[in-house]
Short mmCIF file of C-alpha atoms in Angstrom, two decimals:
data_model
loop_
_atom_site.label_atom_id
_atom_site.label_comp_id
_atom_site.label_asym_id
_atom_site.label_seq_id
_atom_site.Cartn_x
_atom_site.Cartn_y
_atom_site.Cartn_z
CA UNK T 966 50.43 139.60 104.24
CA UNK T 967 51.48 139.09 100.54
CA UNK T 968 48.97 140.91 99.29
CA UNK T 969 49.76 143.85 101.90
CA UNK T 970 53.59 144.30 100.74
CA UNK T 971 52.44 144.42 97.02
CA UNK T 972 49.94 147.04 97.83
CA UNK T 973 51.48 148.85 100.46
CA UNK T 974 55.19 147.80 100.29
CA UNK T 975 57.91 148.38 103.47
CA UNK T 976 61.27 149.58 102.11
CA UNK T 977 62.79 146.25 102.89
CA UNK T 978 60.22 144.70 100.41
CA UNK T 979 61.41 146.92 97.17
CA UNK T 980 65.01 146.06 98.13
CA UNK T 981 63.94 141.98 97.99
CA UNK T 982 62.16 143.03 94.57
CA UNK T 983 64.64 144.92 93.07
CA UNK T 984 68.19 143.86 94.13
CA UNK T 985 69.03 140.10 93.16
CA UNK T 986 72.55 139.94 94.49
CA UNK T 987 70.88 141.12 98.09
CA UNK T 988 73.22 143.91 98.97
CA UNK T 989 71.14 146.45 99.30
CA UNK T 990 68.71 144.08 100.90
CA UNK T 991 70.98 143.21 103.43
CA UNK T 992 71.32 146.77 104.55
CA UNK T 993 67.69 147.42 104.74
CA UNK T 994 67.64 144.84 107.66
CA UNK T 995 70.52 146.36 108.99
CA UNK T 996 68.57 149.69 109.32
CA UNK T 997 65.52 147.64 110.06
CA UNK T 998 67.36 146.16 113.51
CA UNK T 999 68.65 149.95 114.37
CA UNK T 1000 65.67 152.30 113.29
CA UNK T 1001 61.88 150.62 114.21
CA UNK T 1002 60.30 153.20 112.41
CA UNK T 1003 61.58 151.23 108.60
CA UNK T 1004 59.57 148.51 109.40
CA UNK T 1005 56.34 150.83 108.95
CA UNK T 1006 57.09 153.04 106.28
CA UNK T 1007 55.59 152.43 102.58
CA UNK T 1008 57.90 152.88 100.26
CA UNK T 1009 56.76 153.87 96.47
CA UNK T 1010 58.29 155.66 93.33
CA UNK T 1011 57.85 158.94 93.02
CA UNK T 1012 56.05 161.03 89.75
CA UNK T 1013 58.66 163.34 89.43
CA UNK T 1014 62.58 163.33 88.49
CA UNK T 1015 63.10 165.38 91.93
CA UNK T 1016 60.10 163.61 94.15
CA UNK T 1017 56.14 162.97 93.76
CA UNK T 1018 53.21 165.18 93.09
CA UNK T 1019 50.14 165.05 94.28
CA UNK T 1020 46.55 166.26 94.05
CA UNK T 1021 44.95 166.59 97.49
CA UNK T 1022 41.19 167.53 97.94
CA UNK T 1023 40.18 170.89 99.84
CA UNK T 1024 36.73 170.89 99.91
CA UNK T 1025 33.96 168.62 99.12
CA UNK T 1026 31.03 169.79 96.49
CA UNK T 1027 28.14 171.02 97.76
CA UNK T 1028 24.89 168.51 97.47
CA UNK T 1029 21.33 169.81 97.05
CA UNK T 1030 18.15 169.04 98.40
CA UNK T 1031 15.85 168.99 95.05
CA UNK T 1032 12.03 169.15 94.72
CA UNK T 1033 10.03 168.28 91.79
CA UNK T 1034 10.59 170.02 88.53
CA UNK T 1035 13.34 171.93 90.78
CA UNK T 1036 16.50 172.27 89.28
CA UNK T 1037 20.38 171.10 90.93
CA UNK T 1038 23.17 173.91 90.66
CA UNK T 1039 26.51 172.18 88.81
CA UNK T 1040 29.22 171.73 91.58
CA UNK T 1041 32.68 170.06 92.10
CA UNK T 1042 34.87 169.26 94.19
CA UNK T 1043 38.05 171.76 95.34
CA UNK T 1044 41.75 170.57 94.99
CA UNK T 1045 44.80 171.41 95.05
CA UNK T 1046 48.36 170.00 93.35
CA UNK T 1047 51.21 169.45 96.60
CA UNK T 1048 54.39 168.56 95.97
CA UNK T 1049 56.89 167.14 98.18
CA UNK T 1050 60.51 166.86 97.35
CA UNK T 1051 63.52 164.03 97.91
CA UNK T 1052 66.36 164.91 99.58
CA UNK T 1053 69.84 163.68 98.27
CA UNK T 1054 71.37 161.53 101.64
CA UNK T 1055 75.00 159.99 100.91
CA UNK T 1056 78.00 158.40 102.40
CA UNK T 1057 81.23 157.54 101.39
CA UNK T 1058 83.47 154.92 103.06
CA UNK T 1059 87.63 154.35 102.35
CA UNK T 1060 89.36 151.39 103.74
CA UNK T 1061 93.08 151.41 103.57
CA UNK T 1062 93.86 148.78 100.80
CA UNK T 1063 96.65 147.08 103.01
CA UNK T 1064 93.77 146.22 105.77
CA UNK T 1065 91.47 144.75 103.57
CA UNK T 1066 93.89 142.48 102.40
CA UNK T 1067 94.89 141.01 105.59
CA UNK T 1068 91.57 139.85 105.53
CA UNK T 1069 90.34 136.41 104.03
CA UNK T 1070 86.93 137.75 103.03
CA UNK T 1071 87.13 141.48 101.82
CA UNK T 1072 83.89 142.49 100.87
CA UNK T 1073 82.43 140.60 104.30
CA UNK T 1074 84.90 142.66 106.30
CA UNK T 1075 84.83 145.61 104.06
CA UNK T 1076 80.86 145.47 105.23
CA UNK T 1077 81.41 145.23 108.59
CA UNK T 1078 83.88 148.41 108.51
CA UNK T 1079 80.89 150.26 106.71
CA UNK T 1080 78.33 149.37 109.78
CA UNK T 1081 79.10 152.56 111.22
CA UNK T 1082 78.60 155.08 107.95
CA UNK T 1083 75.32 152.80 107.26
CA UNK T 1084 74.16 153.44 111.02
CA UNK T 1085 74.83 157.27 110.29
CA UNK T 1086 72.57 157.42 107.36
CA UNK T 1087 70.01 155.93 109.23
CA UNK T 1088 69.68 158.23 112.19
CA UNK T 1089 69.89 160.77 109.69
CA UNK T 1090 66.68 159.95 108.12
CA UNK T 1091 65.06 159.44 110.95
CA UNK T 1092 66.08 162.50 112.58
CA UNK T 1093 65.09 164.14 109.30
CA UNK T 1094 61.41 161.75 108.92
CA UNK T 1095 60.52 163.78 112.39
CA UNK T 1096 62.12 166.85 111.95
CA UNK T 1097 62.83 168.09 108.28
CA UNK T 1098 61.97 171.52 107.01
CA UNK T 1099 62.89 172.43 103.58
CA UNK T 1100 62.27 175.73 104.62
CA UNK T 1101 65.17 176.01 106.85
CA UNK T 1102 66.95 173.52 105.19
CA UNK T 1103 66.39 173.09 101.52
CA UNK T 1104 68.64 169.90 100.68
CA UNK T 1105 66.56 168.42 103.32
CA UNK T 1106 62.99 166.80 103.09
CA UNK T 1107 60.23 167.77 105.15
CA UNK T 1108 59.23 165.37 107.98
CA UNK T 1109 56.11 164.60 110.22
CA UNK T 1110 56.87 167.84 112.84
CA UNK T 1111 56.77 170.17 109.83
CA UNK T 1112 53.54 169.24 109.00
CA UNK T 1113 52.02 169.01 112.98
CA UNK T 1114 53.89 172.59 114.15
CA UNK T 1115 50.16 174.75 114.72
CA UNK T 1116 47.45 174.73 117.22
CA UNK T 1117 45.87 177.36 114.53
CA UNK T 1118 46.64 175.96 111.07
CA UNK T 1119 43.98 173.70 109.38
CA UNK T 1120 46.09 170.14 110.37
CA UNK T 1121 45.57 171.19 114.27
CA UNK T 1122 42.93 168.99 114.05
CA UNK T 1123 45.16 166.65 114.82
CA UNK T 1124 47.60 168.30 117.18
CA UNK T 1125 46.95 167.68 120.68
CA UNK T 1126 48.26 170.34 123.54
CA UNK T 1127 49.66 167.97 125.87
CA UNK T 1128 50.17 169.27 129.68
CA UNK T 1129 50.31 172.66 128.13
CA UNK T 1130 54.21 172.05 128.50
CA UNK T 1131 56.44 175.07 128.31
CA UNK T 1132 59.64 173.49 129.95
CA UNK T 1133 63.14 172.92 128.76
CA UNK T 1134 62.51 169.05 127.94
CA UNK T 1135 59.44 169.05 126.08
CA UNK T 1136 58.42 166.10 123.49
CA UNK T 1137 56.24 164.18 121.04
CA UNK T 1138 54.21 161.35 120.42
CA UNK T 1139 53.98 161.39 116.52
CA UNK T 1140 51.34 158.68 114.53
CA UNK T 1141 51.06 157.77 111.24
CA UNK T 1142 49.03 155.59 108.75
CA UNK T 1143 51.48 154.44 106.24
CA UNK T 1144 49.58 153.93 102.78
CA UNK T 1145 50.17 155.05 98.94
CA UNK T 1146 46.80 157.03 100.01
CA UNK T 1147 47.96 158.67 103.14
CA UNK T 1148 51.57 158.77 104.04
CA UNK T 1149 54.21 157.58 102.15
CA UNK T 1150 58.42 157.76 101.55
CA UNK T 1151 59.14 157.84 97.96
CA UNK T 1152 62.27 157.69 95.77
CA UNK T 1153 62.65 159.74 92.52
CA UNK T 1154 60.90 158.29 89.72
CA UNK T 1155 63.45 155.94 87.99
CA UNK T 1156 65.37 155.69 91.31
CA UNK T 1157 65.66 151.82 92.72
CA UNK T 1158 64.28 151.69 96.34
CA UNK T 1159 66.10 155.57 96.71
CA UNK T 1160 68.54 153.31 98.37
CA UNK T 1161 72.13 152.45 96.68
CA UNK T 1162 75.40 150.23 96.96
CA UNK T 1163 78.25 151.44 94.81
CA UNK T 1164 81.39 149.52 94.87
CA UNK T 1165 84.11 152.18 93.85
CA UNK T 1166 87.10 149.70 93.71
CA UNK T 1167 90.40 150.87 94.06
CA UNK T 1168 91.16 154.33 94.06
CA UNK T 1169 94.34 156.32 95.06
CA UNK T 1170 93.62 159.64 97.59
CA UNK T 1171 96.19 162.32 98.63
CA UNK T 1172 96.77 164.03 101.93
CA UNK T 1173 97.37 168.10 101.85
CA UNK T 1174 101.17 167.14 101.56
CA UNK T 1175 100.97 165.17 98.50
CA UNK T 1176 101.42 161.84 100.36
CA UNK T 1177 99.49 159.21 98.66
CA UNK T 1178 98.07 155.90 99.88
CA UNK T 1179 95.40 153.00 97.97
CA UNK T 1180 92.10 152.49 99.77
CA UNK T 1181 88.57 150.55 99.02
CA UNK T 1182 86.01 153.11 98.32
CA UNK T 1183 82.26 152.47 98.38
CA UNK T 1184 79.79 155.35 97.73
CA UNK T 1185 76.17 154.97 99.57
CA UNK T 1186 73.50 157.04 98.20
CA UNK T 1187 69.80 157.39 99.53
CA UNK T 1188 67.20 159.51 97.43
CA UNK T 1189 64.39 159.58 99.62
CA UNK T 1190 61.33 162.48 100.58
CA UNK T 1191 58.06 162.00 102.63
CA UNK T 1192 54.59 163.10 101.48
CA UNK T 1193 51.64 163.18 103.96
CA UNK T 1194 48.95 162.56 100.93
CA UNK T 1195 46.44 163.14 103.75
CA UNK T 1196 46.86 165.18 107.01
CA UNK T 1197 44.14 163.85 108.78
CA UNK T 1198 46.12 160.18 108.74
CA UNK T 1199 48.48 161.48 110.59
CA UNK T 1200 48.67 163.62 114.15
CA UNK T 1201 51.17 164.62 117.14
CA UNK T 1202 50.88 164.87 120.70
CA UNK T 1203 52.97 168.19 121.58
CA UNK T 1204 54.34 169.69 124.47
CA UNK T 1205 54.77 166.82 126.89
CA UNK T 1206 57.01 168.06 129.45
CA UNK T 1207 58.57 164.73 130.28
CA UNK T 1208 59.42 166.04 133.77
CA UNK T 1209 55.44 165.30 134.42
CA UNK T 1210 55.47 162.04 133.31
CA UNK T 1211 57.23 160.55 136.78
CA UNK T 1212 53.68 160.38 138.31
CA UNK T 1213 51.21 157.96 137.76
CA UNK T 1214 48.32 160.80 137.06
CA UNK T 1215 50.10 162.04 134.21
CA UNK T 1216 50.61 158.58 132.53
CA UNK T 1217 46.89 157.96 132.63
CA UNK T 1218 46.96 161.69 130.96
CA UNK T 1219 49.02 160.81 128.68
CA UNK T 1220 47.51 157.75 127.62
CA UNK T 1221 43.95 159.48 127.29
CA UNK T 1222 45.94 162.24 124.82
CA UNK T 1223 46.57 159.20 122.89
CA UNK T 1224 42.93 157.63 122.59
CA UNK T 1225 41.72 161.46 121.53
CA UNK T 1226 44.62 161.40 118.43
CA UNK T 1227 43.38 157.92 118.03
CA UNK T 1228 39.53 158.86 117.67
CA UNK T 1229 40.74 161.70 115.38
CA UNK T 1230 41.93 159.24 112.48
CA UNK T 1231 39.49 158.79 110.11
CA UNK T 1232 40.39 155.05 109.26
CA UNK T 1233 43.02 153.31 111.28
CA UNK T 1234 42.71 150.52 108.41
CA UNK T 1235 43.56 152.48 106.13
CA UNK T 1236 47.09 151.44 106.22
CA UNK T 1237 49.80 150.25 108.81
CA UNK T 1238 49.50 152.65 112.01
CA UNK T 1239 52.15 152.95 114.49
CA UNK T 1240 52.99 155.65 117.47
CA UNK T 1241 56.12 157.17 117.63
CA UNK T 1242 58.18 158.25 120.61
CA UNK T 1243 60.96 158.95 122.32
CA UNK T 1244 62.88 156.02 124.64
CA UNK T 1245 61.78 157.60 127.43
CA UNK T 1246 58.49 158.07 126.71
CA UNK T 1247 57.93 154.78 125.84
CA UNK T 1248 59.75 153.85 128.86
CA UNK T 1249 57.41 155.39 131.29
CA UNK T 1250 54.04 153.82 129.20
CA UNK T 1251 55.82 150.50 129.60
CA UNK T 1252 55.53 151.15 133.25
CA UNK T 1253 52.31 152.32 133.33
CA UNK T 1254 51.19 148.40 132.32
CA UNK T 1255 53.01 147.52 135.61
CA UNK T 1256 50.91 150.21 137.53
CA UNK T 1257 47.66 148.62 135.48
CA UNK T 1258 46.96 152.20 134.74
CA UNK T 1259 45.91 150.84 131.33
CA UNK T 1260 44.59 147.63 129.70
CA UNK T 1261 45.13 149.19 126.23
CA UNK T 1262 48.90 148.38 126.59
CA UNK T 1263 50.60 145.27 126.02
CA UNK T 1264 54.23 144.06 125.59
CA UNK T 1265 53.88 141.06 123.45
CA UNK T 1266 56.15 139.02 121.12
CA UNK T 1267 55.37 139.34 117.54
CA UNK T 1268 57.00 137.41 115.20
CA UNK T 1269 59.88 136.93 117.68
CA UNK T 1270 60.14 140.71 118.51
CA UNK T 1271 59.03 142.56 121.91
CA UNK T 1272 56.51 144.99 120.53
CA UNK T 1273 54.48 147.90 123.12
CA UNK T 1274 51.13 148.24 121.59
CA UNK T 1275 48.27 150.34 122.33
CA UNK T 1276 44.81 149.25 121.47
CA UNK T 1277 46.83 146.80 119.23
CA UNK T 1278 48.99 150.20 117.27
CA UNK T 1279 52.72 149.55 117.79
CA UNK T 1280 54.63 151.97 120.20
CA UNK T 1281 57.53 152.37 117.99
CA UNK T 1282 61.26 153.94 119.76
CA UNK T 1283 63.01 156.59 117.51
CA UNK T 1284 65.66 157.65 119.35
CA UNK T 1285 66.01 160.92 117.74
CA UNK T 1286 62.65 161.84 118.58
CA UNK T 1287 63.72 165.04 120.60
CA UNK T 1288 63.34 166.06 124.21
CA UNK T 1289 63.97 169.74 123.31
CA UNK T 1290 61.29 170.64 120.83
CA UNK T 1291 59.84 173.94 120.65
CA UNK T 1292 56.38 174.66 122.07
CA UNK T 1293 53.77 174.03 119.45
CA UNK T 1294 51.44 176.86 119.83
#
């Protein structure tokens, strides 16, 4: 497991590296209890001021079968340079001075009061790891849907047409192989963890009638982007109407939709691979183990935490995985 978080380290594990008062640390487990999908992701720094550049291969070079005295054509390999940007995530919290000082403990309560902006953050990332598109939203970071929106483009490979679903309340299963070789978050190069505490102090804000009044401000800042080094670690299972879930026969669907996105990894060892999906959907595979409709589930306790697995990949919940997602065709 050591050897795993220096190669391949979780968020939480560049906080522990790089903050040594443990503020920042602190909030990574926050997020960590509220957001499943942080205890997965590899975190790295990225090559670039603005996010990480890579070079991805396209094609393989061409081998040839050679006689004697025949001669071997020169060949290479085809690549291209991708680059995936961060997106600039930030929140600012102000705590009436007078409050804090009832208080024995300020910066312990002045924490708790920032729970809530810190629990905003983190639904925004996730809701932006699943569903960013720089190219409807450039501040933004593109996320796993972006990359898993064509039955047509070279990546639907690994986009499976689930039901066919053209309802109002379709869905996802997304999975990923988190790895510095396959899919990764990154910060900006120079940027600590992408994640940031600043302690503002003191400061004196006005109203729109010149009324004036002391607060606490602290500034949280979160430079983050995704880049899927490798599309075939990655896939999606689109278009599950979750109005045909409620019967048993679709559950056993569904679960044989996930052993083909499975089968169409190249190396599940490559890194750590989880599923990701909606509470719902995980809700109905939880009750397909009740039904025995499949022995690849389990609900187990893993180092003190209830975790669905299927054939021994966690099940994560994201809540903002959507139940209104246009139809992948």
């Amino acid at each position: 497991m050591t050897t795993l978080s220096v190669l391949n380290p979780t968020l939480a594990d560049m906080a522990k590296l790089r903050d040594p008062d443990g503020n920042i640390a602190q909030i990574v487990e926050l997020l960590d209890q509220q957001n499943e999908i942080i205890q997965d992701i590899t975190v790295q720094e990225g090559n670039l001021p603005t996010g990480h550049r890579v070079t991805v291969r396209t094609g393989l070079p061409a081998p040839t079968w050679r006689k004697m005295y025949g001669y071997v054509a020169p060949n290479k390999a085809r690549t291209a340079q991708v680059v995936s940007n961060c997106g600039m995530l930030q929140a600012r919290s102000m705590i009436d001075k007078k409050e804090a000082e009832l208080n024995d403990n300020q910066a312990a309560w002045r924490m708790s009061e920032d729970y809530a902006h810190i629990e905003g953050m983190n639904q925004e990332f996730a809701e932006t790891l699943i569903y960013g598109n720089e190219g409807t939203a450039p501040e933004e970071f593109t996320g796993l849907a972006a990359h898993y929106n064509s039955l047509s483009a070279e990546s639907a490979d690994n986009v499976i047409d689930a039901f066919s679903g053209s309802g109002g309340d379709l869905t996802s299963i997304y999975l990923a192989v988190w790895s510095p070789n396959t899919a990764f978050c990154m910060s900006p190069k120079g940027g600590a963890s992408g994640l940031k505490m600043e302690d503002k102090g003191e400061q004196t804000i006005s109203d729109a009638n010149g009324g004036r009044m002391d607060v606490y401000e602290t500034v949280y800042s979160w430079d983050v982007g995704f880049c899927l080094r490798d599309w075939r670690f990655g896939g999606r299972i689109a278009n599950i109407d979750i109005s045909d879930l409620a019967t048993i026969a679709n559950a056993q669907k569904l679960i044989t939709y996930m052993i083909d996105l499975e089968e169409r990894i190249p190396n599940l060892g490559a890194g750590r691979a989880a599923f990701y999906c909606s509470r719902t959907v995980r809700t109905y595979l939880r009750k397909a183990i009740l039904a025995s409709v499949s022995n690849q589930l389990t609900y187990d306790t893993v180092a003190g935490k209830r975790v669905l697995a299927f054939d021994g990949i966690p099940v994560r919940r994201v809540d903002k995985i959507s139940h209104a997602e246009t139809r992948v065709v």
